[in-house]
Every structure is written in C-alpha cells, then in structure tokens.
Amino acid sequence: MEDLSGKVGCDIGDNVGCHSLHGHFPRPMNNAATLHPSGHPATIRWGIVGTGRIAHRFAQSLAHVPDTRLTALWSRRRAPAETFAQQHGGQALDSFDALLRSGIDALYVATMQDSHAHYAAAALEAGIHVLCEKPATVNAAQLDRVVASARASQRLFMEAMKPPFYPLYQQLRTHLAADPIGDIGLVRAGCSVPGVPDDHPSLSFEHAGGALLDIGIYEMFLAVDWLGGPLDVQTQGRLGPTGVDTFASLNSRHEKGIAQLFCGLDLFGKGDAFIAGTRGHVTIHENWWNPARATVRYVDGRVVELDAPFEGGGLNYETAHFCELIRAGLLESPVMTHAKSRQMIDMADAARAALGLRFPCE
C-alpha cells in the first residue's frame, strides 16, 4: 500500500506470464549446512526471485532476522540483479534454474503476481520452502495447484501477508482475548493510492495488476481474519484505460459478520481499519497495514490505547515466523494458513468476476 501494496518499482521483466506448474525443475545442490537440533538448518539460506522495490524491502528486513543469510538471487535483467547483490549481498545468478540449484533453503517470490504460481511451484518441486509475496496467486485454481505442489514436496509454503505478524497486531489479539469487545460482526477497511501512471506495473493487464490484487488483498485478509470465510461478495467498481480495476468497493458477508472494503489506484484514500463487536470497537490507526497504534473503546466508556512501534522494514516479522516454521519442521503456518489464503483469493475471484475482469494468464 505504501508502495502500491509493495509492487512499486517491481521489475516487470521478472515476470514470465502463465506457465505450466508441473515442469521438471532441478534439485538443489547438496551444500553442507550446520543443522539446528531439530535437524533443520540453523542458518536459513535465502534466495530471491525479482529485484523490484518489495525485494529490496525484504532484503533490508532480512538483516533484522537472526540466523539468516541472503545467498542468491535472480532477475531476468542482469544489471538490476548485480546492483541488488552489491547493495544487499548474495550472488546474482544467470538463470532461475541456477537459483534453484544454489543450495538455498527458502525462496522469496518478489515478482508481479502473474508469475507467482510458476516460481512458487518450481521452487517447491525443487525441494525449496517458499514465502510468496501477496497475492499468492492470481486465482484460486492456481493457488490450489501450488498448495498441492507444497504438500507433494513436503515443503513449507506461505503467502507473505505481513499485518498479523506485526507487534501491534499481536498485542491487539492478546488484549482482546483478555478483555474482549464481544462478538465481532463488522470489519471496515480500505486504501486507495492516487496518481498512478498508466505505464506503472500495478496497472498492467498483462501482469495481472489492478487494485483488487495489489491492494484489496490486504483488506480481504482483515475481513477473513476476524470474520471467517466469505459467504457472499457484492462488488461495485470501475476498470481503467489499461483494462484493470482502478477502484472497487466490496460488501461481503462472512461466517461471523459483514465487511465493507475498498481499494483503488486513483483516489487518495489511505486510512485506518475499524473492527466492531457487541461490547466495543477497535480502530487500527493508519496506515493500518503497517500497524503501530490502535484504540479500543468499550460500551462502558473505557478507552484503551495500544502502541507498539515496529522495527526494520516490517517484513522481518513474517520472515522470522517463516524461519521458525522451517526449523520446527512445519509445512503450514498456523497464522497464515493455506485455507485463509484460499478464502482471500476466493473473495478476489468473486470481485473480479463481478467487474468482468479476466487476465491473459487465466
């Protein structure tokens, strides 16, 4: 969101469009690694595919995660990859296959979303754990195939959805468990970024851009996280001159309540998030997707202020969680589950269908 949902500066050249998810990919080299008592690597060796702005943020955040190392990276354009390696470390390799053979333990997928499924499945089938930038895939069918690859390969796959790992978000969860606001029945959230030029990657029809997948996926996470899976999604919106959605407003009915969400790439609408229950409500102050402050108000008049500044670029928290899962030998996050990713992309699929938006890679 602050970077058009992390895709500002993404290298469109890193994207390869729609690909078969069941090709033959090389197995990584059996490089020796010091093992944690669990039998898993003590130092997690990371690779990155893509060298756009979100990749830079990931590399900067990785410096705040103990016992990790950026080992290798690849971009379809050699010059940005070499510059990236000079700035953050790691070796810029000549091909994606070389990246898979480089001995990395985990791969961060930092390309535009039309290629997420391809790179994620390739890495999983090569025996590498995958943390994939959101949205995990363009649609539910792609996600199902990637998750199937993860299960078949017995490797960890997680969508990189950062808010639930921030200290403030976890503090809020802990506080509401001890001092609840009753039955939660409403989530309201949104973000819209103005002035995006037509040639920006976020507005690329070829690469599955648009507000819903670039920004709206954050709001969909918030709705699913507090209200459960979607039962019905009603969408109003508009398509821009490049063919992608430039604004969308969603009213969705969930297992536990109703969500009112918006996302855009034209209006100025950065803001907070609102969660209402029968005995109180919560405001996560802007920018809510990088949460640092929240106010809890109760029907009895009490007001509780929560304040938890974050360190690093913010991506360090989800990355640390992912590394802990690897060391524990777990194949799915209990926080960002495969089911939650499926519920989110189900909402996006329904919203895009209402707008008549279908991408070339589908």
mmCIF file of C-alpha atoms in Angstrom:
data_model
loop_
_atom_site.group_PDB
_atom_site.id
_atom_site.type_symbol
_atom_site.label_atom_id
_atom_site.label_comp_id
_atom_site.label_asym_id
_atom_site.label_seq_id
_atom_site.Cartn_x
_atom_site.Cartn_y
_atom_site.Cartn_z
ATOM 1 C CA MET A 1 0.000 0.000 0.000
ATOM 2 C CA GLU A 2 2.657 2.448 0.936
ATOM 3 C CA ASP A 3 4.326 1.144 -2.238
ATOM 4 C CA LEU A 4 1.118 0.342 -4.079
ATOM 5 C CA SER A 5 0.970 -2.816 -1.983
ATOM 6 C CA GLY A 6 4.656 -3.441 -2.315
ATOM 7 C CA LYS A 7 4.809 -3.533 -6.097
ATOM 8 C CA VAL A 8 6.099 -0.034 -6.868
ATOM 9 C CA GLY A 9 9.350 -0.483 -8.738
ATOM 10 C CA CYS A 10 8.693 -4.174 -9.404
ATOM 11 C CA ASP A 11 10.705 -5.338 -12.376
ATOM 12 C CA ILE A 12 8.104 -6.294 -14.964
ATOM 13 C CA GLY A 13 10.869 -8.119 -16.796
ATOM 14 C CA ASP A 14 10.971 -10.621 -13.941
ATOM 15 C CA ASN A 15 7.550 -11.878 -14.943
ATOM 16 C CA VAL A 16 7.113 -14.786 -17.258
ATOM 17 C CA GLY A 17 3.349 -14.848 -17.592
ATOM 18 C CA CYS A 18 1.329 -18.050 -17.387
ATOM 19 C CA HIS A 19 3.337 -21.246 -17.160
ATOM 20 C CA SER A 20 2.748 -24.891 -16.576
ATOM 21 C CA LEU A 21 3.052 -25.634 -12.877
ATOM 22 C CA HIS A 22 4.264 -29.173 -13.420
ATOM 23 C CA GLY A 23 7.509 -28.888 -15.369
ATOM 24 C CA HIS A 24 10.765 -30.620 -14.477
ATOM 25 C CA PHE A 25 12.899 -28.458 -12.246
ATOM 26 C CA PRO A 26 16.403 -29.104 -10.944
ATOM 27 C CA ARG A 27 17.016 -30.317 -7.430
ATOM 28 C CA PRO A 28 19.233 -28.060 -5.336
ATOM 29 C CA MET A 29 22.874 -28.916 -4.752
ATOM 30 C CA ASN A 30 23.506 -30.746 -1.503
ATOM 31 C CA ASN A 31 25.578 -27.957 0.063
ATOM 32 C CA ALA A 32 26.630 -28.707 3.630
ATOM 33 C CA ALA A 33 24.826 -26.660 6.279
ATOM 34 C CA THR A 34 25.051 -26.504 10.047
ATOM 35 C CA LEU A 35 21.893 -28.042 11.467
ATOM 36 C CA HIS A 36 19.656 -26.859 14.269
ATOM 37 C CA PRO A 37 18.962 -29.542 16.946
ATOM 38 C CA SER A 38 15.650 -30.079 15.141
ATOM 39 C CA GLY A 39 17.582 -31.350 12.136
ATOM 40 C CA HIS A 40 16.804 -28.254 10.074
ATOM 41 C CA PRO A 41 19.309 -25.560 9.051
ATOM 42 C CA ALA A 42 20.473 -23.306 11.880
ATOM 43 C CA THR A 43 21.101 -20.513 9.369
ATOM 44 C CA ILE A 44 18.365 -20.239 6.758
ATOM 45 C CA ARG A 45 19.874 -19.563 3.331
ATOM 46 C CA TRP A 46 17.540 -17.352 1.303
ATOM 47 C CA GLY A 47 17.132 -16.752 -2.389
ATOM 48 C CA ILE A 48 15.054 -14.055 -4.073
ATOM 49 C CA VAL A 49 13.449 -14.008 -7.499
ATOM 50 C CA GLY A 50 12.763 -10.442 -8.625
ATOM 51 C CA THR A 51 14.641 -7.258 -7.780
ATOM 52 C CA GLY A 52 11.907 -4.616 -7.501
ATOM 53 C CA ARG A 53 11.189 -2.419 -4.514
ATOM 54 C CA ILE A 54 9.482 -5.117 -2.453
ATOM 55 C CA ALA A 55 12.564 -7.330 -2.960
ATOM 56 C CA HIS A 56 14.763 -4.517 -1.631
ATOM 57 C CA ARG A 57 12.491 -4.169 1.410
ATOM 58 C CA PHE A 58 12.683 -7.899 2.015
ATOM 59 C CA ALA A 59 16.476 -7.890 1.858
ATOM 60 C CA GLN A 60 16.644 -4.912 4.224
ATOM 61 C CA SER A 61 14.252 -6.652 6.621
ATOM 62 C CA LEU A 62 16.234 -9.894 6.448
ATOM 63 C CA ALA A 63 19.079 -8.100 8.212
ATOM 64 C CA HIS A 64 16.782 -7.899 11.271
ATOM 65 C CA VAL A 65 16.111 -11.663 11.319
ATOM 66 C CA PRO A 66 18.772 -13.648 13.239
ATOM 67 C CA ASP A 67 20.431 -16.685 11.679
ATOM 68 C CA THR A 68 19.505 -15.914 8.092
ATOM 69 C CA ARG A 69 21.597 -15.125 5.033
ATOM 70 C CA LEU A 70 20.788 -13.864 1.554
ATOM 71 C CA THR A 71 22.627 -16.396 -0.587
ATOM 72 C CA ALA A 72 21.489 -15.906 -4.172
ATOM 73 C CA LEU A 73 19.062 -14.025 -6.407
ATOM 74 C CA TRP A 74 17.919 -13.892 -9.976
ATOM 75 C CA SER A 75 16.255 -11.373 -12.235
ATOM 76 C CA ARG A 76 15.569 -11.581 -15.948
ATOM 77 C CA ARG A 77 17.569 -8.373 -16.251
ATOM 78 C CA ARG A 78 21.190 -8.869 -15.260
ATOM 79 C CA ALA A 79 22.109 -5.275 -14.398
ATOM 80 C CA PRO A 80 19.470 -4.751 -11.674
ATOM 81 C CA ALA A 81 20.376 -8.131 -10.181
ATOM 82 C CA GLU A 82 24.062 -7.224 -9.937
ATOM 83 C CA THR A 83 23.218 -3.858 -8.373
ATOM 84 C CA PHE A 84 20.916 -5.610 -5.914
ATOM 85 C CA ALA A 85 23.656 -8.060 -4.923
ATOM 86 C CA GLN A 86 26.109 -5.219 -4.383
ATOM 87 C CA GLN A 87 23.628 -3.490 -2.080
ATOM 88 C CA HIS A 88 22.336 -6.458 -0.102
ATOM 89 C CA GLY A 89 24.754 -9.331 -0.609
ATOM 90 C CA GLY A 90 24.160 -12.697 -2.215
ATOM 91 C CA GLN A 91 25.185 -13.842 -5.661
ATOM 92 C CA ALA A 92 23.373 -12.684 -8.798
ATOM 93 C CA LEU A 93 22.874 -15.818 -10.896
ATOM 94 C CA ASP A 94 22.357 -16.271 -14.629
ATOM 95 C CA SER A 95 19.110 -18.237 -14.583
ATOM 96 C CA PHE A 96 16.212 -19.263 -12.401
ATOM 97 C CA ASP A 97 17.359 -22.887 -12.664
ATOM 98 C CA ALA A 98 20.730 -21.806 -11.289
ATOM 99 C CA LEU A 99 18.940 -20.164 -8.375
ATOM 100 C CA LEU A 100 17.134 -23.415 -7.621
ATOM 101 C CA ARG A 101 20.462 -25.276 -7.698
ATOM 102 C CA SER A 102 22.296 -22.753 -5.493
ATOM 103 C CA GLY A 103 21.714 -24.586 -2.214
ATOM 104 C CA ILE A 104 19.137 -22.163 -0.804
ATOM 105 C CA ASP A 105 16.728 -23.369 1.867
ATOM 106 C CA ALA A 106 13.963 -20.855 1.124
ATOM 107 C CA LEU A 107 12.850 -18.642 -1.748
ATOM 108 C CA TYR A 108 11.090 -15.290 -1.539
ATOM 109 C CA VAL A 109 8.980 -14.667 -4.656
ATOM 110 C CA ALA A 110 9.008 -10.919 -5.310
ATOM 111 C CA THR A 111 7.770 -10.634 -8.897
ATOM 112 C CA MET A 112 4.455 -9.414 -10.255
ATOM 113 C CA GLN A 113 1.570 -11.706 -9.415
ATOM 114 C CA ASP A 114 1.083 -13.286 -12.847
ATOM 115 C CA SER A 115 4.298 -15.289 -12.288
ATOM 116 C CA HIS A 116 3.892 -16.116 -8.574
ATOM 117 C CA ALA A 117 2.380 -19.540 -9.204
ATOM 118 C CA HIS A 118 5.097 -20.551 -11.669
ATOM 119 C CA TYR A 119 8.053 -19.605 -9.497
ATOM 120 C CA ALA A 120 6.487 -20.926 -6.290
ATOM 121 C CA ALA A 121 5.636 -24.330 -7.755
ATOM 122 C CA ALA A 122 9.049 -24.640 -9.408
ATOM 123 C CA ALA A 123 10.845 -23.979 -6.134
ATOM 124 C CA LEU A 124 8.617 -26.307 -4.133
ATOM 125 C CA GLU A 125 9.133 -29.125 -6.618
ATOM 126 C CA ALA A 126 12.891 -28.492 -6.332
ATOM 127 C CA GLY A 127 12.668 -29.067 -2.574
ATOM 128 C CA ILE A 128 12.791 -25.408 -1.503
ATOM 129 C CA HIS A 129 10.478 -23.707 1.006
ATOM 130 C CA VAL A 130 8.571 -20.729 -0.439
ATOM 131 C CA LEU A 131 7.459 -17.419 1.030
ATOM 132 C CA CYS A 132 5.440 -15.781 -1.746
ATOM 133 C CA GLU A 133 4.564 -12.105 -1.909
ATOM 134 C CA LYS A 134 0.845 -11.451 -1.837
ATOM 135 C CA PRO A 135 -1.368 -12.257 -3.583
ATOM 136 C CA ALA A 136 -0.015 -15.788 -3.524
ATOM 137 C CA THR A 137 -1.532 -16.403 -6.959
ATOM 138 C CA VAL A 138 -3.864 -14.698 -9.431
ATOM 139 C CA ASN A 139 -6.804 -17.015 -8.749
ATOM 140 C CA ALA A 140 -7.996 -19.913 -6.632
ATOM 141 C CA ALA A 141 -7.216 -22.592 -9.224
ATOM 142 C CA GLN A 142 -3.565 -21.524 -9.316
ATOM 143 C CA LEU A 143 -3.404 -21.472 -5.517
ATOM 144 C CA ASP A 144 -4.797 -24.993 -5.290
ATOM 145 C CA ARG A 145 -2.075 -26.259 -7.638
ATOM 146 C CA VAL A 146 0.697 -24.507 -5.701
ATOM 147 C CA VAL A 147 -0.566 -25.866 -2.369
ATOM 148 C CA ALA A 148 -0.758 -29.346 -3.925
ATOM 149 C CA SER A 149 2.875 -28.957 -5.007
ATOM 150 C CA ALA A 150 3.848 -27.942 -1.465
ATOM 151 C CA ARG A 151 2.128 -30.961 0.045
ATOM 152 C CA ALA A 152 3.562 -33.370 -2.516
ATOM 153 C CA SER A 153 7.061 -31.993 -1.966
ATOM 154 C CA GLN A 154 6.663 -31.786 1.826
ATOM 155 C CA ARG A 155 7.830 -28.177 1.801
ATOM 156 C CA LEU A 156 6.573 -25.078 3.581
ATOM 157 C CA PHE A 157 4.530 -22.592 1.544
ATOM 158 C CA MET A 158 3.146 -19.339 2.949
ATOM 159 C CA GLU A 159 1.644 -16.205 1.479
ATOM 160 C CA ALA A 160 3.586 -13.154 2.666
ATOM 161 C CA MET A 161 0.777 -11.258 4.380
ATOM 162 C CA LYS A 162 2.589 -9.010 6.844
ATOM 163 C CA PRO A 163 -0.035 -7.392 9.177
ATOM 164 C CA PRO A 164 -0.730 -10.342 11.525
ATOM 165 C CA PHE A 165 2.961 -10.630 12.418
ATOM 166 C CA TYR A 166 3.453 -7.018 13.484
ATOM 167 C CA PRO A 167 3.870 -6.454 17.243
ATOM 168 C CA LEU A 168 0.790 -4.207 17.384
ATOM 169 C CA TYR A 169 -1.467 -6.744 15.698
ATOM 170 C CA GLN A 170 -0.320 -9.476 18.057
ATOM 171 C CA GLN A 171 -0.693 -7.151 21.047
ATOM 172 C CA LEU A 172 -4.251 -6.392 19.916
ATOM 173 C CA ARG A 173 -5.075 -10.093 19.653
ATOM 174 C CA THR A 174 -3.700 -10.703 23.139
ATOM 175 C CA HIS A 175 -5.592 -7.746 24.607
ATOM 176 C CA LEU A 176 -8.925 -8.743 23.068
ATOM 177 C CA ALA A 177 -8.511 -12.316 24.287
ATOM 178 C CA ALA A 178 -8.212 -10.973 27.846
ATOM 179 C CA ASP A 179 -10.676 -8.065 27.531
ATOM 180 C CA PRO A 180 -12.995 -8.821 24.592
ATOM 181 C CA ILE A 181 -15.255 -6.430 22.695
ATOM 182 C CA GLY A 182 -17.926 -9.117 22.433
ATOM 183 C CA ASP A 183 -18.980 -10.882 19.274
ATOM 184 C CA ILE A 184 -17.250 -9.199 16.338
ATOM 185 C CA GLY A 185 -19.605 -8.603 13.428
ATOM 186 C CA LEU A 186 -18.180 -5.788 11.293
ATOM 187 C CA VAL A 187 -14.858 -5.028 9.623
ATOM 188 C CA ARG A 188 -14.358 -1.841 7.646
ATOM 189 C CA ALA A 189 -11.075 -1.015 5.897
ATOM 190 C CA GLY A 190 -9.638 0.400 2.707
ATOM 191 C CA CYS A 191 -6.825 2.076 0.880
ATOM 192 C CA SER A 192 -6.550 3.936 -2.409
ATOM 193 C CA VAL A 193 -3.427 5.498 -3.903
ATOM 194 C CA PRO A 194 -3.784 8.387 -6.392
ATOM 195 C CA GLY A 195 -1.753 9.433 -9.387
ATOM 196 C CA VAL A 196 -0.569 6.055 -10.642
ATOM 197 C CA PRO A 197 0.616 6.435 -14.273
ATOM 198 C CA ASP A 198 -0.857 4.106 -16.884
ATOM 199 C CA ASP A 199 2.525 2.516 -17.588
ATOM 200 C CA HIS A 200 3.066 1.510 -13.967
ATOM 201 C CA PRO A 201 3.286 -2.275 -13.312
ATOM 202 C CA SER A 202 0.373 -2.053 -10.877
ATOM 203 C CA LEU A 203 -1.861 -1.106 -13.819
ATOM 204 C CA SER A 204 -0.528 -3.792 -16.146
ATOM 205 C CA PHE A 205 -3.261 -6.004 -17.592
ATOM 206 C CA GLU A 206 -0.670 -8.442 -18.946
ATOM 207 C CA HIS A 207 0.825 -8.950 -15.497
ATOM 208 C CA ALA A 208 -2.475 -9.185 -13.578
ATOM 209 C CA GLY A 209 -2.317 -5.798 -11.915
ATOM 210 C CA GLY A 210 -5.185 -3.747 -10.542
ATOM 211 C CA ALA A 211 -6.421 -2.519 -7.199
ATOM 212 C CA LEU A 212 -8.055 -5.749 -6.051
ATOM 213 C CA LEU A 213 -4.935 -7.916 -6.255
ATOM 214 C CA ASP A 214 -2.374 -5.212 -5.486
ATOM 215 C CA ILE A 215 -4.141 -3.519 -2.562
ATOM 216 C CA GLY A 216 -7.520 -5.099 -1.876
ATOM 217 C CA ILE A 217 -5.967 -8.398 -0.856
ATOM 218 C CA TYR A 218 -4.862 -6.697 2.392
ATOM 219 C CA GLU A 219 -8.436 -5.710 3.238
ATOM 220 C CA MET A 220 -9.657 -9.164 2.283
ATOM 221 C CA PHE A 221 -7.184 -10.619 4.759
ATOM 222 C CA LEU A 222 -8.527 -8.394 7.535
ATOM 223 C CA ALA A 223 -12.108 -9.439 6.807
ATOM 224 C CA VAL A 224 -11.269 -13.147 6.727
ATOM 225 C CA ASP A 225 -9.035 -12.953 9.797
ATOM 226 C CA TRP A 226 -11.764 -11.503 12.024
ATOM 227 C CA LEU A 227 -14.970 -12.718 10.363
ATOM 228 C CA GLY A 228 -14.100 -16.052 8.773
ATOM 229 C CA GLY A 229 -14.635 -17.248 5.231
ATOM 230 C CA PRO A 230 -16.761 -15.311 2.740
ATOM 231 C CA LEU A 231 -20.309 -16.423 2.017
ATOM 232 C CA ASP A 232 -21.254 -13.702 -0.457
ATOM 233 C CA VAL A 233 -19.354 -10.851 -2.115
ATOM 234 C CA GLN A 234 -21.057 -7.867 -3.745
ATOM 235 C CA THR A 235 -18.783 -5.592 -5.745
ATOM 236 C CA GLN A 236 -19.021 -2.220 -7.422
ATOM 237 C CA GLY A 237 -16.051 -0.821 -9.298
ATOM 238 C CA ARG A 238 -14.546 0.522 -12.469
ATOM 239 C CA LEU A 239 -11.918 -0.504 -14.969
ATOM 240 C CA GLY A 240 -9.306 1.948 -16.182
ATOM 241 C CA PRO A 241 -7.837 2.557 -19.630
ATOM 242 C CA THR A 242 -5.297 -0.271 -19.244
ATOM 243 C CA GLY A 243 -8.088 -2.795 -18.628
ATOM 244 C CA VAL A 244 -7.509 -3.427 -14.902
ATOM 245 C CA ASP A 245 -9.640 -2.326 -11.979
ATOM 246 C CA THR A 246 -8.722 1.135 -10.701
ATOM 247 C CA PHE A 247 -11.287 1.197 -7.900
ATOM 248 C CA ALA A 248 -13.504 -1.361 -6.205
ATOM 249 C CA SER A 249 -15.877 -1.346 -3.264
ATOM 250 C CA LEU A 250 -16.841 -4.661 -1.667
ATOM 251 C CA ASN A 251 -19.650 -5.559 0.717
ATOM 252 C CA SER A 252 -19.049 -9.121 1.816
ATOM 253 C CA ARG A 253 -20.976 -11.438 4.125
ATOM 254 C CA HIS A 254 -18.860 -13.811 6.189
ATOM 255 C CA GLU A 255 -19.358 -16.644 8.658
ATOM 256 C CA LYS A 256 -19.324 -14.183 11.568
ATOM 257 C CA GLY A 257 -20.383 -10.855 10.106
ATOM 258 C CA ILE A 258 -20.144 -8.268 7.353
ATOM 259 C CA ALA A 259 -17.170 -6.444 5.829
ATOM 260 C CA GLN A 260 -17.102 -3.114 3.989
ATOM 261 C CA LEU A 261 -13.897 -2.765 1.978
ATOM 262 C CA PHE A 262 -12.455 -0.542 -0.734
ATOM 263 C CA CYS A 263 -9.274 -0.365 -2.779
ATOM 264 C CA GLY A 264 -8.101 1.922 -5.529
ATOM 265 C CA LEU A 265 -5.321 3.161 -7.768
ATOM 266 C CA ASP A 266 -6.759 6.592 -8.488
ATOM 267 C CA LEU A 267 -8.349 8.238 -5.420
ATOM 268 C CA PHE A 268 -6.493 9.309 -2.276
ATOM 269 C CA GLY A 269 -7.821 7.094 0.476
ATOM 270 C CA LYS A 270 -5.145 5.833 2.822
ATOM 271 C CA GLY A 271 -6.688 5.144 6.175
ATOM 272 C CA ASP A 272 -7.432 3.112 9.228
ATOM 273 C CA ALA A 273 -9.318 -0.099 9.924
ATOM 274 C CA PHE A 274 -12.415 -0.496 12.087
ATOM 275 C CA ILE A 275 -13.496 -3.693 13.883
ATOM 276 C CA ALA A 276 -16.832 -3.620 15.738
ATOM 277 C CA GLY A 277 -18.205 -6.013 18.325
ATOM 278 C CA THR A 278 -21.222 -6.173 20.598
ATOM 279 C CA ARG A 279 -19.342 -4.636 23.552
ATOM 280 C CA GLY A 280 -16.872 -2.323 21.883
ATOM 281 C CA HIS A 281 -14.886 -1.476 18.801
ATOM 282 C CA VAL A 282 -11.286 -1.175 17.647
ATOM 283 C CA THR A 283 -9.621 1.374 15.402
ATOM 284 C CA ILE A 284 -6.267 0.345 13.951
ATOM 285 C CA HIS A 285 -4.859 3.709 13.016
ATOM 286 C CA GLU A 286 -3.391 4.487 9.616
ATOM 287 C CA ASN A 287 -1.600 3.085 7.940
ATOM 288 C CA TRP A 288 -3.352 0.045 9.317
ATOM 289 C CA TRP A 289 -1.456 -2.444 7.098
ATOM 290 C CA ASN A 290 1.754 -1.377 8.894
ATOM 291 C CA PRO A 291 0.031 -1.340 12.295
ATOM 292 C CA ALA A 292 1.661 0.565 15.141
ATOM 293 C CA ARG A 293 -1.262 2.105 17.083
ATOM 294 C CA ALA A 294 -4.785 1.013 17.969
ATOM 295 C CA THR A 295 -7.611 2.361 20.126
ATOM 296 C CA VAL A 296 -10.109 0.070 21.832
ATOM 297 C CA ARG A 297 -13.367 1.646 23.030
ATOM 298 C CA TYR A 298 -15.866 -0.214 25.210
ATOM 299 C CA VAL A 299 -19.577 0.386 25.725
ATOM 300 C CA ASP A 300 -18.908 1.080 29.427
ATOM 301 C CA GLY A 301 -16.820 4.118 28.453
ATOM 302 C CA ARG A 302 -13.358 2.645 28.887
ATOM 303 C CA VAL A 303 -10.716 3.539 26.304
ATOM 304 C CA VAL A 304 -7.518 1.530 25.886
ATOM 305 C CA GLU A 305 -4.644 2.797 23.738
ATOM 306 C CA LEU A 306 -2.216 0.266 22.290
ATOM 307 C CA ASP A 307 1.133 1.390 20.936
ATOM 308 C CA ALA A 308 3.740 -0.984 19.501
ATOM 309 C CA PRO A 309 6.262 0.555 17.092
ATOM 310 C CA PHE A 310 7.825 -1.806 14.607
ATOM 311 C CA GLU A 311 11.459 -2.260 13.643
ATOM 312 C CA GLY A 312 13.106 -2.874 10.305
ATOM 313 C CA GLY A 313 11.030 -2.618 7.168
ATOM 314 C CA GLY A 314 8.164 -4.601 8.673
ATOM 315 C CA LEU A 315 8.699 -7.689 6.536
ATOM 316 C CA ASN A 316 11.112 -9.031 9.136
ATOM 317 C CA TYR A 317 8.259 -10.274 11.346
ATOM 318 C CA GLU A 318 6.654 -12.538 8.742
ATOM 319 C CA THR A 319 10.114 -13.719 7.682
ATOM 320 C CA ALA A 320 11.121 -14.593 11.250
ATOM 321 C CA HIS A 321 7.867 -16.548 11.633
ATOM 322 C CA PHE A 322 8.567 -18.409 8.393
ATOM 323 C CA CYS A 323 12.092 -19.315 9.524
ATOM 324 C CA GLU A 324 10.745 -20.604 12.840
ATOM 325 C CA LEU A 325 8.347 -22.851 10.936
ATOM 326 C CA ILE A 326 11.204 -24.269 8.841
ATOM 327 C CA ARG A 327 13.249 -25.057 11.942
ATOM 328 C CA ALA A 328 10.219 -26.679 13.570
ATOM 329 C CA GLY A 329 9.649 -28.843 10.511
ATOM 330 C CA LEU A 330 6.156 -27.465 9.910
ATOM 331 C CA LEU A 331 4.628 -27.346 6.441
ATOM 332 C CA GLU A 332 1.951 -24.708 7.037
ATOM 333 C CA SER A 333 1.705 -21.552 9.112
ATOM 334 C CA PRO A 334 -0.910 -21.642 11.879
ATOM 335 C CA VAL A 335 -1.308 -17.876 11.398
ATOM 336 C CA MET A 336 -1.359 -17.503 7.607
ATOM 337 C CA THR A 337 -2.911 -20.825 6.701
ATOM 338 C CA HIS A 338 -3.497 -22.186 3.227
ATOM 339 C CA ALA A 339 -7.232 -22.049 3.952
ATOM 340 C CA LYS A 340 -7.009 -18.348 4.785
ATOM 341 C CA SER A 341 -5.158 -17.657 1.533
ATOM 342 C CA ARG A 342 -7.879 -19.590 -0.282
ATOM 343 C CA GLN A 343 -10.643 -17.563 1.354
ATOM 344 C CA MET A 344 -8.922 -14.317 0.403
ATOM 345 C CA ILE A 345 -8.396 -15.255 -3.237
ATOM 346 C CA ASP A 346 -11.995 -16.544 -3.375
ATOM 347 C CA MET A 347 -13.090 -13.004 -2.500
ATOM 348 C CA ALA A 348 -10.823 -11.531 -5.165
ATOM 349 C CA ASP A 349 -12.086 -14.012 -7.766
ATOM 350 C CA ALA A 350 -15.700 -13.113 -6.976
ATOM 351 C CA ALA A 351 -14.975 -9.381 -7.098
ATOM 352 C CA ARG A 352 -13.156 -9.606 -10.424
ATOM 353 C CA ALA A 353 -15.939 -11.740 -11.876
ATOM 354 C CA ALA A 354 -18.460 -9.048 -10.934
ATOM 355 C CA LEU A 355 -16.349 -6.496 -12.808
ATOM 356 C CA GLY A 356 -15.842 -8.788 -15.807
ATOM 357 C CA LEU A 357 -12.069 -8.794 -15.315
ATOM 358 C CA ARG A 358 -10.106 -11.806 -16.505
ATOM 359 C CA PHE A 359 -6.347 -11.777 -17.142
ATOM 360 C CA PRO A 360 -4.350 -13.298 -20.026
ATOM 361 C CA CYS A 361 -2.684 -15.758 -17.626
ATOM 362 C CA GLU A 362 -6.006 -17.356 -16.669
#
